[in-house]
mmCIF file of C-alpha atoms in Angstrom:
data_model
loop_
_atom_site.group_PDB
_atom_site.id
_atom_site.type_symbol
_atom_site.label_atom_id
_atom_site.label_comp_id
_atom_site.label_asym_id
_atom_site.label_seq_id
_atom_site.Cartn_x
_atom_site.Cartn_y
_atom_site.Cartn_z
ATOM 1 C CA MET P 12 142.577 132.227 201.988
ATOM 2 C CA ALA P 13 143.700 135.027 204.162
ATOM 3 C CA ASP P 14 146.478 135.711 201.231
ATOM 4 C CA SER P 15 144.027 135.021 198.416
ATOM 5 C CA ASN P 16 143.124 138.183 196.108
ATOM 6 C CA PHE P 17 139.697 136.407 195.572
ATOM 7 C CA ILE P 18 136.893 137.182 198.414
ATOM 8 C CA ASP P 19 133.663 136.258 197.878
ATOM 9 C CA TYR P 20 132.293 136.782 201.307
ATOM 10 C CA VAL P 21 132.286 140.248 203.203
ATOM 11 C CA LYS P 22 130.499 141.881 206.045
ATOM 12 C CA VAL P 23 129.941 145.763 205.639
ATOM 13 C CA LEU P 24 127.753 148.315 207.644
ATOM 14 C CA CYS P 25 125.483 150.497 205.533
ATOM 15 C CA ARG P 26 123.694 153.661 206.822
ATOM 16 C CA SER P 27 121.713 155.610 204.418
ATOM 17 C CA GLY P 28 121.333 159.502 204.936
ATOM 18 C CA LYS P 29 118.676 161.229 207.273
ATOM 19 C CA GLY P 30 116.058 163.726 205.737
ATOM 20 C CA GLY P 31 116.861 167.217 206.910
ATOM 21 C CA ALA P 32 114.241 168.966 209.055
ATOM 22 C CA GLY P 33 111.518 171.100 207.271
ATOM 23 C CA SER P 34 111.605 174.775 208.401
ATOM 24 C CA ARG P 35 109.114 177.027 210.326
ATOM 25 C CA HIS P 36 110.154 179.938 209.279
ATOM 26 C CA PHE P 37 107.944 183.423 208.892
ATOM 27 C CA HIS P 38 108.331 186.082 206.089
ATOM 28 C CA ARG P 39 109.626 189.127 207.425
ATOM 29 C CA ALA P 40 109.960 192.705 205.352
ATOM 30 C CA LYS P 41 109.715 196.066 206.295
ATOM 31 C CA TYR P 42 106.436 196.807 204.339
ATOM 32 C CA VAL P 43 104.917 193.212 204.936
ATOM 33 C CA PRO P 44 103.895 193.158 208.831
ATOM 34 C CA LYS P 45 102.379 189.740 208.583
ATOM 35 C CA GLY P 46 104.017 187.715 205.424
ATOM 36 C CA GLY P 47 103.235 184.519 206.584
ATOM 37 C CA PRO P 48 104.869 181.102 206.937
ATOM 38 C CA ASP P 49 107.476 180.657 204.226
ATOM 39 C CA GLY P 50 109.544 177.827 205.939
ATOM 40 C CA GLY P 51 110.992 175.305 203.217
ATOM 41 C CA ASP P 52 111.457 171.222 202.879
ATOM 42 C CA GLY P 53 113.945 169.434 204.043
ATOM 43 C CA GLY P 54 116.248 167.901 201.577
ATOM 44 C CA ARG P 55 116.159 163.820 201.218
ATOM 45 C CA GLY P 56 118.551 161.606 202.610
ATOM 46 C CA GLY P 57 121.261 159.960 200.218
ATOM 47 C CA HIS P 58 120.714 156.386 199.047
ATOM 48 C CA ILE P 59 122.774 153.250 199.363
ATOM 49 C CA ILE P 60 122.568 152.030 195.748
ATOM 50 C CA LEU P 61 124.335 148.775 194.529
ATOM 51 C CA ARG P 62 125.437 148.508 190.911
ATOM 52 C CA GLY P 63 126.658 145.706 188.904
ATOM 53 C CA ASN P 64 130.067 145.697 187.120
ATOM 54 C CA ALA P 65 131.296 143.051 185.043
ATOM 55 C CA HIS P 66 134.773 143.924 185.221
ATOM 56 C CA MET P 67 134.969 143.061 188.675
ATOM 57 C CA TRP P 68 135.542 139.511 189.948
ATOM 58 C CA THR P 69 136.162 139.620 193.944
ATOM 59 C CA LEU P 70 134.625 141.630 196.684
ATOM 60 C CA LEU P 71 138.018 142.628 197.659
ATOM 61 C CA PRO P 72 137.748 146.507 197.438
ATOM 62 C CA LEU P 73 134.958 145.843 200.026
ATOM 63 C CA ARG P 74 137.399 144.166 202.213
ATOM 64 C CA TYR P 75 138.658 147.179 202.886
ATOM 65 C CA ARG P 76 135.545 149.474 202.959
ATOM 66 C CA ARG P 77 134.006 148.368 205.833
ATOM 67 C CA HIS P 78 131.515 151.781 206.208
ATOM 68 C CA ILE P 79 129.506 153.017 203.957
ATOM 69 C CA PHE P 80 127.587 155.824 205.083
ATOM 70 C CA ALA P 81 125.554 158.109 202.316
ATOM 71 C CA GLY P 82 125.286 162.112 202.779
ATOM 72 C CA ASN P 83 122.205 163.430 205.068
ATOM 73 C CA GLY P 84 119.650 165.736 203.933
ATOM 74 C CA GLN P 85 120.026 169.551 204.557
ATOM 75 C CA SER P 86 117.138 171.216 206.631
ATOM 76 C CA GLY P 87 114.982 173.886 204.510
ATOM 77 C CA THR P 88 115.135 177.459 205.282
ATOM 78 C CA GLY P 89 113.001 180.931 204.630
ATOM 79 C CA GLY P 90 111.651 181.742 201.416
ATOM 80 C CA ARG P 91 110.238 178.309 200.745
ATOM 81 C CA SER P 92 113.827 177.471 199.792
ATOM 82 C CA PHE P 93 114.418 173.603 199.826
ATOM 83 C CA GLY P 94 117.236 171.865 201.361
ATOM 84 C CA LYS P 95 119.985 169.911 199.378
ATOM 85 C CA ASP P 96 119.594 166.153 199.118
ATOM 86 C CA GLY P 97 122.175 164.151 200.340
ATOM 87 C CA ASP P 98 124.671 162.665 198.164
ATOM 88 C CA ASP P 99 124.164 158.773 197.097
ATOM 89 C CA VAL P 100 126.546 156.538 197.298
ATOM 90 C CA ILE P 101 126.886 153.982 194.371
ATOM 91 C CA VAL P 102 128.764 150.667 195.336
ATOM 92 C CA ASP P 103 129.960 148.461 192.023
ATOM 93 C CA VAL P 104 130.013 144.990 193.025
ATOM 94 C CA PRO P 105 130.671 141.871 190.765
ATOM 95 C CA CYS P 106 127.704 140.384 188.546
ATOM 96 C CA GLY P 107 126.009 137.571 190.546
ATOM 97 C CA THR P 108 126.330 139.122 194.415
ATOM 98 C CA VAL P 109 124.005 138.438 196.806
ATOM 99 C CA VAL P 110 122.875 140.753 199.795
ATOM 100 C CA PHE P 111 121.875 138.933 203.108
ATOM 101 C CA ASP P 112 121.010 140.773 206.486
ATOM 102 C CA ALA P 113 123.915 140.172 208.479
ATOM 103 C CA GLU P 114 121.832 139.472 212.028
ATOM 104 C CA THR P 115 118.749 137.349 210.749
ATOM 105 C CA GLY P 116 120.389 135.986 207.724
ATOM 106 C CA GLU P 117 117.494 136.971 205.643
ATOM 107 C CA PHE P 118 118.088 137.569 201.638
ATOM 108 C CA LEU P 119 117.352 141.007 200.934
ATOM 109 C CA CYS P 120 118.315 141.316 197.017
ATOM 110 C CA GLU P 121 121.071 140.596 194.075
ATOM 111 C CA VAL P 122 122.738 142.019 191.042
ATOM 112 C CA THR P 123 123.088 139.736 188.271
ATOM 113 C CA GLY P 124 123.594 142.160 185.278
ATOM 114 C CA ASP P 125 126.267 144.467 184.399
ATOM 115 C CA GLY P 126 124.865 147.920 185.101
ATOM 116 C CA GLU P 127 122.013 147.050 187.134
ATOM 117 C CA GLU P 128 121.136 149.187 189.901
ATOM 118 C CA VAL P 129 119.559 147.871 193.329
ATOM 119 C CA LYS P 130 118.446 150.551 195.796
ATOM 120 C CA LEU P 131 119.870 148.630 199.051
ATOM 121 C CA LEU P 132 118.943 151.332 201.680
ATOM 122 C CA ARG P 133 116.823 154.471 200.955
ATOM 123 C CA GLY P 134 117.298 157.775 202.714
ATOM 124 C CA GLY P 135 114.956 159.410 204.576
ATOM 125 C CA ARG P 136 112.547 161.751 203.246
ATOM 126 C CA GLY P 137 113.060 165.630 204.225
ATOM 127 C CA GLY P 138 110.382 166.801 206.360
ATOM 128 C CA LEU P 139 107.655 169.389 205.241
ATOM 129 C CA GLY P 140 108.181 173.433 206.124
ATOM 130 C CA ASN P 141 105.229 174.899 208.159
ATOM 131 C CA TRP P 142 103.855 176.864 204.619
ATOM 132 C CA HIS P 143 102.364 173.649 204.152
ATOM 133 C CA PHE P 144 100.191 173.732 206.986
ATOM 134 C CA LYS P 145 98.750 176.963 206.634
ATOM 135 C CA SER P 146 95.056 177.351 206.241
ATOM 136 C CA PRO P 147 92.125 179.477 207.110
ATOM 137 C CA THR P 148 92.113 178.637 210.458
ATOM 138 C CA ASN P 149 96.036 178.397 211.236
ATOM 139 C CA ARG P 150 97.687 181.212 209.604
ATOM 140 C CA THR P 151 100.846 181.177 211.759
ATOM 141 C CA PRO P 152 101.734 177.044 212.071
ATOM 142 C CA ARG P 153 104.714 177.309 214.567
ATOM 143 C CA TYR P 154 105.986 173.885 213.535
ATOM 144 C CA ALA P 155 107.007 171.575 210.664
ATOM 145 C CA GLN P 156 107.929 168.169 209.979
ATOM 146 C CA PRO P 157 111.425 166.684 210.714
ATOM 147 C CA GLY P 158 113.109 164.708 208.353
ATOM 148 C CA GLU P 159 113.015 160.881 208.624
ATOM 149 C CA PRO P 160 116.003 159.129 210.281
ATOM 150 C CA ALA P 161 118.536 157.006 208.407
ATOM 151 C CA ILE P 162 118.359 153.523 208.162
ATOM 152 C CA GLU P 163 121.327 151.607 209.281
ATOM 153 C CA LYS P 164 122.271 147.840 208.797
ATOM 154 C CA SER P 165 124.824 145.669 208.817
ATOM 155 C CA ILE P 166 124.609 143.303 205.645
ATOM 156 C CA ILE P 167 126.791 140.094 204.292
ATOM 157 C CA MET P 168 127.696 140.197 200.652
ATOM 158 C CA GLU P 169 128.409 136.776 199.131
ATOM 159 C CA LEU P 170 129.265 136.705 195.872
ATOM 160 C CA LYS P 171 127.687 133.640 193.452
ATOM 161 C CA LEU P 172 129.733 132.898 190.284
ATOM 162 C CA LEU P 173 128.089 133.182 186.750
ATOM 163 C CA ALA P 174 129.030 130.542 184.970
ATOM 164 C CA ASP P 175 127.103 127.555 182.396
ATOM 165 C CA VAL P 176 128.805 124.706 183.567
ATOM 166 C CA GLY P 177 129.778 123.941 187.314
ATOM 167 C CA LEU P 178 132.597 121.112 188.010
ATOM 168 C CA VAL P 179 131.657 118.843 191.203
ATOM 169 C CA GLY P 180 133.997 116.138 192.270
ATOM 170 C CA PHE P 181 136.241 114.817 195.143
ATOM 171 C CA PRO P 182 139.617 116.131 195.212
ATOM 172 C CA ASN P 183 142.126 114.887 192.811
ATOM 173 C CA ALA P 184 138.946 114.119 190.367
ATOM 174 C CA GLY P 185 140.902 115.792 187.376
ATOM 175 C CA LYS P 186 138.494 118.875 187.276
ATOM 176 C CA SER P 187 141.180 121.296 187.193
ATOM 177 C CA THR P 188 142.818 119.200 184.418
ATOM 178 C CA LEU P 189 140.123 119.290 182.519
ATOM 179 C CA LEU P 190 139.519 122.981 182.799
ATOM 180 C CA SER P 191 143.074 123.647 181.486
ATOM 181 C CA ALA P 192 142.736 121.248 178.492
ATOM 182 C CA ILE P 193 139.653 122.855 177.025
ATOM 183 C CA SER P 194 140.356 126.298 178.063
ATOM 184 C CA ALA P 195 142.728 128.880 178.345
ATOM 185 C CA ALA P 196 142.514 128.891 182.300
ATOM 186 C CA ARG P 197 145.445 127.956 184.131
ATOM 187 C CA PRO P 198 144.559 126.419 187.587
ATOM 188 C CA LYS P 199 147.076 124.650 189.824
ATOM 189 C CA ILE P 200 147.568 120.989 188.990
ATOM 190 C CA ALA P 201 149.510 118.743 191.514
ATOM 191 C CA ASP P 202 149.287 115.256 192.804
ATOM 192 C CA TYR P 203 147.551 116.084 196.136
ATOM 193 C CA PRO P 204 144.465 116.666 197.559
ATOM 194 C CA PHE P 205 142.714 120.374 197.734
ATOM 195 C CA THR P 206 145.189 121.811 195.282
ATOM 196 C CA THR P 207 142.153 124.302 194.019
ATOM 197 C CA MET P 208 141.842 126.861 197.006
ATOM 198 C CA GLU P 209 139.719 128.936 195.128
ATOM 199 C CA PRO P 210 137.020 128.962 192.072
ATOM 200 C CA GLN P 211 138.411 129.501 188.764
ATOM 201 C CA LEU P 212 136.560 130.344 185.585
ATOM 202 C CA GLY P 213 137.394 129.326 182.034
ATOM 203 C CA ILE P 214 135.660 130.026 178.352
ATOM 204 C CA VAL P 215 135.323 126.865 176.591
ATOM 205 C CA SER P 216 135.623 127.160 172.744
ATOM 206 C CA TYR P 217 132.759 125.410 170.581
ATOM 207 C CA ARG P 218 131.759 125.089 167.358
ATOM 208 C CA GLY P 219 130.901 128.261 165.313
ATOM 209 C CA ASP P 220 132.785 130.844 167.403
ATOM 210 C CA ARG P 221 130.458 129.863 170.196
ATOM 211 C CA SER P 222 131.436 129.278 173.960
ATOM 212 C CA PHE P 223 130.497 128.525 177.071
ATOM 213 C CA VAL P 224 131.590 129.754 180.584
ATOM 214 C CA MET P 225 133.064 126.309 182.926
ATOM 215 C CA ALA P 226 133.668 126.935 186.811
ATOM 216 C CA ASP P 227 136.007 124.580 188.989
ATOM 217 C CA ILE P 228 135.606 124.825 192.522
ATOM 218 C CA PRO P 229 137.778 123.101 195.494
ATOM 219 C CA GLY P 230 137.014 119.415 195.664
ATOM 220 C CA ILE P 231 134.010 118.143 197.847
ATOM 221 C CA ILE P 232 134.285 115.312 200.390
ATOM 222 C CA GLU P 233 131.588 113.570 202.090
ATOM 223 C CA GLY P 234 130.261 116.153 205.057
ATOM 224 C CA ALA P 235 131.654 119.354 203.359
ATOM 225 C CA SER P 236 127.531 120.369 203.695
ATOM 226 C CA GLU P 237 128.302 120.350 208.061
ATOM 227 C CA GLY P 238 131.811 122.543 207.528
ATOM 228 C CA LYS P 239 134.070 119.725 206.524
ATOM 229 C CA GLY P 240 136.849 120.595 203.819
ATOM 230 C CA LEU P 241 136.485 123.640 201.469
ATOM 231 C CA GLY P 242 133.792 122.564 199.351
ATOM 232 C CA LEU P 243 131.336 124.051 201.923
ATOM 233 C CA ARG P 244 132.552 127.636 201.376
ATOM 234 C CA PHE P 245 132.707 127.343 197.746
ATOM 235 C CA LEU P 246 129.438 125.501 196.916
ATOM 236 C CA ARG P 247 127.310 128.874 196.595
ATOM 237 C CA HIS P 248 129.639 129.283 193.606
ATOM 238 C CA ILE P 249 127.391 126.305 191.843
ATOM 239 C CA GLU P 250 123.930 127.487 192.258
ATOM 240 C CA ARG P 251 123.762 129.704 189.522
ATOM 241 C CA ASN P 252 125.470 127.178 186.983
ATOM 242 C CA ALA P 253 122.941 125.911 183.878
ATOM 243 C CA VAL P 254 124.410 122.462 184.392
ATOM 244 C CA LEU P 255 126.209 120.668 186.841
ATOM 245 C CA LEU P 256 129.403 118.264 185.569
ATOM 246 C CA PHE P 257 129.964 115.280 188.041
ATOM 247 C CA MET P 258 133.656 114.015 187.554
ATOM 248 C CA ILE P 259 134.738 110.752 188.955
ATOM 249 C CA PRO P 260 137.808 109.344 188.288
ATOM 250 C CA ALA P 261 137.958 105.772 186.228
ATOM 251 C CA ASP P 262 140.227 104.220 189.222
ATOM 252 C CA ALA P 263 137.953 105.333 192.082
ATOM 253 C CA ASP P 264 136.822 102.410 194.336
ATOM 254 C CA ASP P 265 132.891 102.796 193.879
ATOM 255 C CA ILE P 266 131.656 105.215 190.897
ATOM 256 C CA ASN P 267 128.274 104.749 192.288
ATOM 257 C CA GLU P 268 128.915 105.451 195.794
ATOM 258 C CA GLN P 269 130.812 108.698 195.040
ATOM 259 C CA TYR P 270 128.225 109.848 192.825
ATOM 260 C CA ALA P 271 125.737 109.239 195.674
ATOM 261 C CA ILE P 272 128.189 111.232 198.066
ATOM 262 C CA LEU P 273 128.161 114.270 195.923
ATOM 263 C CA SER P 274 124.503 114.418 195.141
ATOM 264 C CA ALA P 275 123.793 114.055 198.844
ATOM 265 C CA GLU P 276 126.168 116.960 199.628
ATOM 266 C CA LEU P 277 124.521 119.272 197.116
ATOM 267 C CA GLU P 278 121.028 118.648 198.191
ATOM 268 C CA LYS P 279 121.948 119.350 201.680
ATOM 269 C CA PHE P 280 123.344 122.455 201.066
ATOM 270 C CA ASN P 281 120.685 123.732 198.653
ATOM 271 C CA PRO P 282 117.846 121.258 198.224
ATOM 272 C CA GLN P 283 117.262 123.427 194.614
ATOM 273 C CA LEU P 284 120.466 121.959 193.425
ATOM 274 C CA ALA P 285 118.476 118.563 193.028
ATOM 275 C CA ASP P 286 116.731 119.767 189.944
ATOM 276 C CA LYS P 287 119.687 121.010 187.913
ATOM 277 C CA PRO P 288 120.465 119.171 184.811
ATOM 278 C CA ARG P 289 123.388 117.161 185.712
ATOM 279 C CA LEU P 290 126.236 114.999 183.166
ATOM 280 C CA LEU P 291 128.503 112.299 184.483
ATOM 281 C CA ALA P 292 132.133 112.174 183.234
ATOM 282 C CA ILE P 293 134.409 109.206 184.335
ATOM 283 C CA SER P 294 137.642 110.799 183.803
ATOM 284 C CA LYS P 295 141.632 109.347 183.537
ATOM 285 C CA SER P 296 139.842 107.181 181.121
ATOM 286 C CA ASP P 297 142.898 106.663 179.029
ATOM 287 C CA MET P 298 143.957 103.655 181.904
ATOM 288 C CA LEU P 299 141.059 101.817 180.781
ATOM 289 C CA ASP P 300 141.026 99.150 178.000
ATOM 290 C CA ASP P 301 137.682 98.523 176.211
ATOM 291 C CA GLU P 302 137.102 95.430 178.022
ATOM 292 C CA LEU P 303 137.045 97.192 181.393
ATOM 293 C CA ARG P 304 135.673 100.307 179.950
ATOM 294 C CA ASP P 305 132.345 98.375 179.164
ATOM 295 C CA GLU P 306 132.404 96.454 182.559
ATOM 296 C CA ILE P 307 132.120 99.924 184.334
ATOM 297 C CA ALA P 308 129.967 101.665 181.684
ATOM 298 C CA GLN P 309 127.217 98.606 183.090
ATOM 299 C CA THR P 310 127.712 99.703 186.552
ATOM 300 C CA LEU P 311 127.170 103.636 186.210
ATOM 301 C CA PRO P 312 124.231 105.438 187.669
ATOM 302 C CA GLU P 313 120.943 105.297 185.888
ATOM 303 C CA GLY P 314 119.240 108.193 184.544
ATOM 304 C CA ILE P 315 122.272 110.400 184.122
ATOM 305 C CA LYS P 316 123.879 110.757 180.646
ATOM 306 C CA THR P 317 127.610 109.679 180.857
ATOM 307 C CA VAL P 318 130.536 110.121 179.019
ATOM 308 C CA PHE P 319 134.437 108.569 179.223
ATOM 309 C CA ILE P 320 137.167 111.383 178.767
ATOM 310 C CA SER P 321 140.685 111.881 179.272
ATOM 311 C CA ALA P 322 142.358 115.429 179.262
ATOM 312 C CA VAL P 323 145.644 114.491 178.980
ATOM 313 C CA THR P 324 144.742 112.269 175.493
ATOM 314 C CA GLY P 325 141.704 114.398 174.388
ATOM 315 C CA GLN P 326 139.355 111.155 174.457
ATOM 316 C CA GLY P 327 135.762 111.886 174.640
ATOM 317 C CA ILE P 328 136.412 115.958 175.171
ATOM 318 C CA THR P 329 134.338 116.393 171.788
ATOM 319 C CA GLU P 330 131.495 114.690 172.863
ATOM 320 C CA LEU P 331 131.559 116.161 176.038
ATOM 321 C CA LYS P 332 131.565 119.456 174.506
ATOM 322 C CA ASP P 333 128.714 118.386 172.516
ATOM 323 C CA LEU P 334 126.692 117.256 175.452
ATOM 324 C CA LEU P 335 127.169 120.218 177.741
ATOM 325 C CA TRP P 336 126.065 122.511 175.060
ATOM 326 C CA SER P 337 122.770 120.306 174.069
ATOM 327 C CA GLU P 338 122.444 121.030 177.866
ATOM 328 C CA ILE P 339 122.826 124.653 178.054
ATOM 329 C CA THR P 340 121.053 125.672 175.001
ATOM 330 C CA ASP P 341 117.893 123.460 175.963
ATOM 331 C CA GLU P 342 114.948 125.948 176.341
ATOM 332 C CA ARG P 343 113.411 123.422 179.269
ATOM 333 C CA ASN P 344 116.679 123.705 181.289
ATOM 334 C CA ARG P 345 116.936 127.309 180.529
ATOM 335 C CA ILE P 346 113.870 128.187 182.236
ATOM 336 C CA GLU P 347 114.205 125.668 185.376
ATOM 337 C CA VAL P 348 117.460 127.139 185.993
ATOM 338 C CA THR P 349 116.759 130.972 185.747
ATOM 339 C CA PRO P 350 114.719 131.703 189.253
ATOM 340 C CA ILE P 351 117.090 130.913 192.199
ATOM 341 C CA THR P 352 115.943 130.644 195.666
ATOM 342 C CA HIS P 353 118.607 131.847 198.038
ATOM 343 C CA ARG P 354 118.381 129.942 201.201
ATOM 344 C CA PRO P 355 118.882 131.839 204.149
ATOM 345 C CA LEU P 356 122.382 132.209 206.094
ATOM 346 C CA ASP P 357 122.742 129.905 208.984
ATOM 347 C CA GLY P 358 125.363 128.802 210.897
ATOM 348 C CA HIS P 359 126.811 126.203 208.296
ATOM 349 C CA HIS P 360 126.890 128.791 205.513
ATOM 350 C CA ARG P 361 128.808 131.394 207.385
ATOM 351 C CA VAL P 362 132.227 132.267 207.066
ATOM 352 C CA ARG P 363 133.685 132.932 211.123
ATOM 353 C CA GLU P 364 135.697 135.377 210.647
ATOM 354 C CA GLU P 365 133.579 137.883 208.655
ATOM 355 C CA ASP P 366 130.322 136.668 210.903
ATOM 356 C CA GLU P 367 132.249 137.670 214.383
ATOM 357 C CA PHE P 368 134.005 141.031 212.799
ATOM 358 C CA ILE P 369 132.943 143.810 215.092
ATOM 359 C CA PHE P 370 132.204 147.329 213.403
ATOM 360 C CA GLU P 371 133.713 150.606 215.848
ATOM 361 C CA ASN P 372 131.064 152.195 217.214
ATOM 362 C CA ILE P 373 130.698 155.331 214.633
ATOM 363 C CA PRO P 374 127.733 157.320 215.887
ATOM 364 C CA ALA P 375 125.355 159.244 213.445
ATOM 365 C CA THR P 376 126.236 162.851 212.425
ATOM 366 C CA PRO P 377 124.906 164.763 215.365
ATOM 367 C CA GLU P 378 122.304 167.611 214.608
ATOM 368 C CA ASP P 379 123.168 170.825 213.836
ATOM 369 C CA PRO P 380 122.191 173.464 216.575
ATOM 370 C CA GLU P 381 120.811 175.892 214.198
ATOM 371 C CA GLU P 382 118.699 172.904 212.685
ATOM 372 C CA THR P 383 116.934 171.946 215.875
ATOM 373 C CA ASP P 384 114.544 175.107 216.176
ATOM 374 C CA GLU P 385 113.146 174.460 212.999
ATOM 375 C CA TRP P 386 112.213 170.604 214.156
ATOM 376 C CA ALA P 387 108.832 169.933 215.347
ATOM 377 C CA ASP P 388 108.529 168.223 218.737
ATOM 378 C CA ASP P 389 105.163 166.445 217.672
ATOM 379 C CA ASP P 390 106.081 163.237 215.577
ATOM 380 C CA GLU P 391 102.437 162.794 214.543
ATOM 381 C CA LEU P 392 103.207 164.874 211.614
ATOM 382 C CA TRP P 393 104.248 162.093 210.088
ATOM 383 C CA ASP P 394 101.367 159.633 208.688
ATOM 384 C CA GLU P 395 100.502 157.171 211.521
ATOM 385 C CA GLY P 396 101.990 153.769 211.138
ATOM 386 C CA GLU P 397 104.256 154.740 208.058
ATOM 387 C CA ASP P 398 107.505 153.033 208.666
ATOM 388 C CA TYR P 399 110.751 154.334 208.225
ATOM 389 C CA GLY P 400 111.844 151.579 206.061
ATOM 390 C CA TYR P 401 112.211 151.691 202.515
ATOM 391 C CA GLU P 402 109.837 149.521 201.520
ATOM 392 C CA MET P 403 107.173 151.588 202.928
ATOM 393 C CA LEU P 404 107.922 154.638 201.075
ATOM 394 C CA ASP P 405 106.073 155.980 197.670
ATOM 395 C CA GLU P 406 108.345 155.939 194.842
ATOM 396 C CA ASP P 407 106.169 158.732 193.253
ATOM 397 C CA ASP P 408 106.450 161.022 196.091
ATOM 398 C CA PRO P 409 108.114 164.307 194.851
ATOM 399 C CA ARG P 410 110.462 164.325 198.073
ATOM 400 C CA GLY P 411 111.993 160.854 197.189
#
């Protein structure tokens, strides 16, 4: 996978901008001996903002952009002049990107829509200048607020493809053949296991100029949720699918056993997958005669709609499309699959080469010596107990 352009898991170091310090300047003029305090406020630090981009299909650009730093706010100056706000950094990501804390594995946010913006890290607020603290009893306040510090966080971005139908099956079950037969996708097809090494998307045409998106992932084997095979790394791509299409070849030794293994692996990876609508397609049915087909039909799992198909001859393809479209457009299913509970990252869901990636020790920008005189030594000028994290900040605050 090192040479592939499809990157769906990347670790990045992000740092928002720090807020500029407020000024403790006093007005000086020839004929104004006691001009009073006129120190301006510091500028807000830059935000780190994620923006969905429908034209992106991979996290490859972030593989070569491991550090994302926003600009710092400038300090205020005399004459109640506010410092300049730090530059925000907008990072384009594919739709369906999920963000986790790299240290704890905690889910942070997700970006699902084109043009949707999510503020990942908020820049520090600028400090208030000393003119805010003047009063009849304190006419010469010689202090100002320092700016809030930057927020630094290592994050993991995980791409989960947006598709209507997800193909689930063992290696060589005919998933890639089906996708190539009913869509314009051209996945690699061969007679050895794990031919598909990365997810493939295809747009399937339906009646009346309608269409839906189908996703093919590498084959799943028993123990995939514990790290065996390739299925573990790509199981994340079927978490967003509206319908799961299980594919089992007609020449399988035990169809019920294979279906039970696939279902168990999905539930171990994410228990919410057990509630998704599902269909069962018996592939390679062109090898069966009517008598053998009827015999197999009596032994299939109960409680799941089944269709016999052959991607080579086209047998059952129209019936399969009708069943898929019915499930996709079913309002009850749409309501059930819309909310997604993202499981936190743990040892089974991490990619080792990314998780062990070590960032260079890049210190924050040192303080400007000219700014230090304007900083207050008293940290209590900020409200007691207020967190520097972005969740605690007030959206209506004029300082950002």
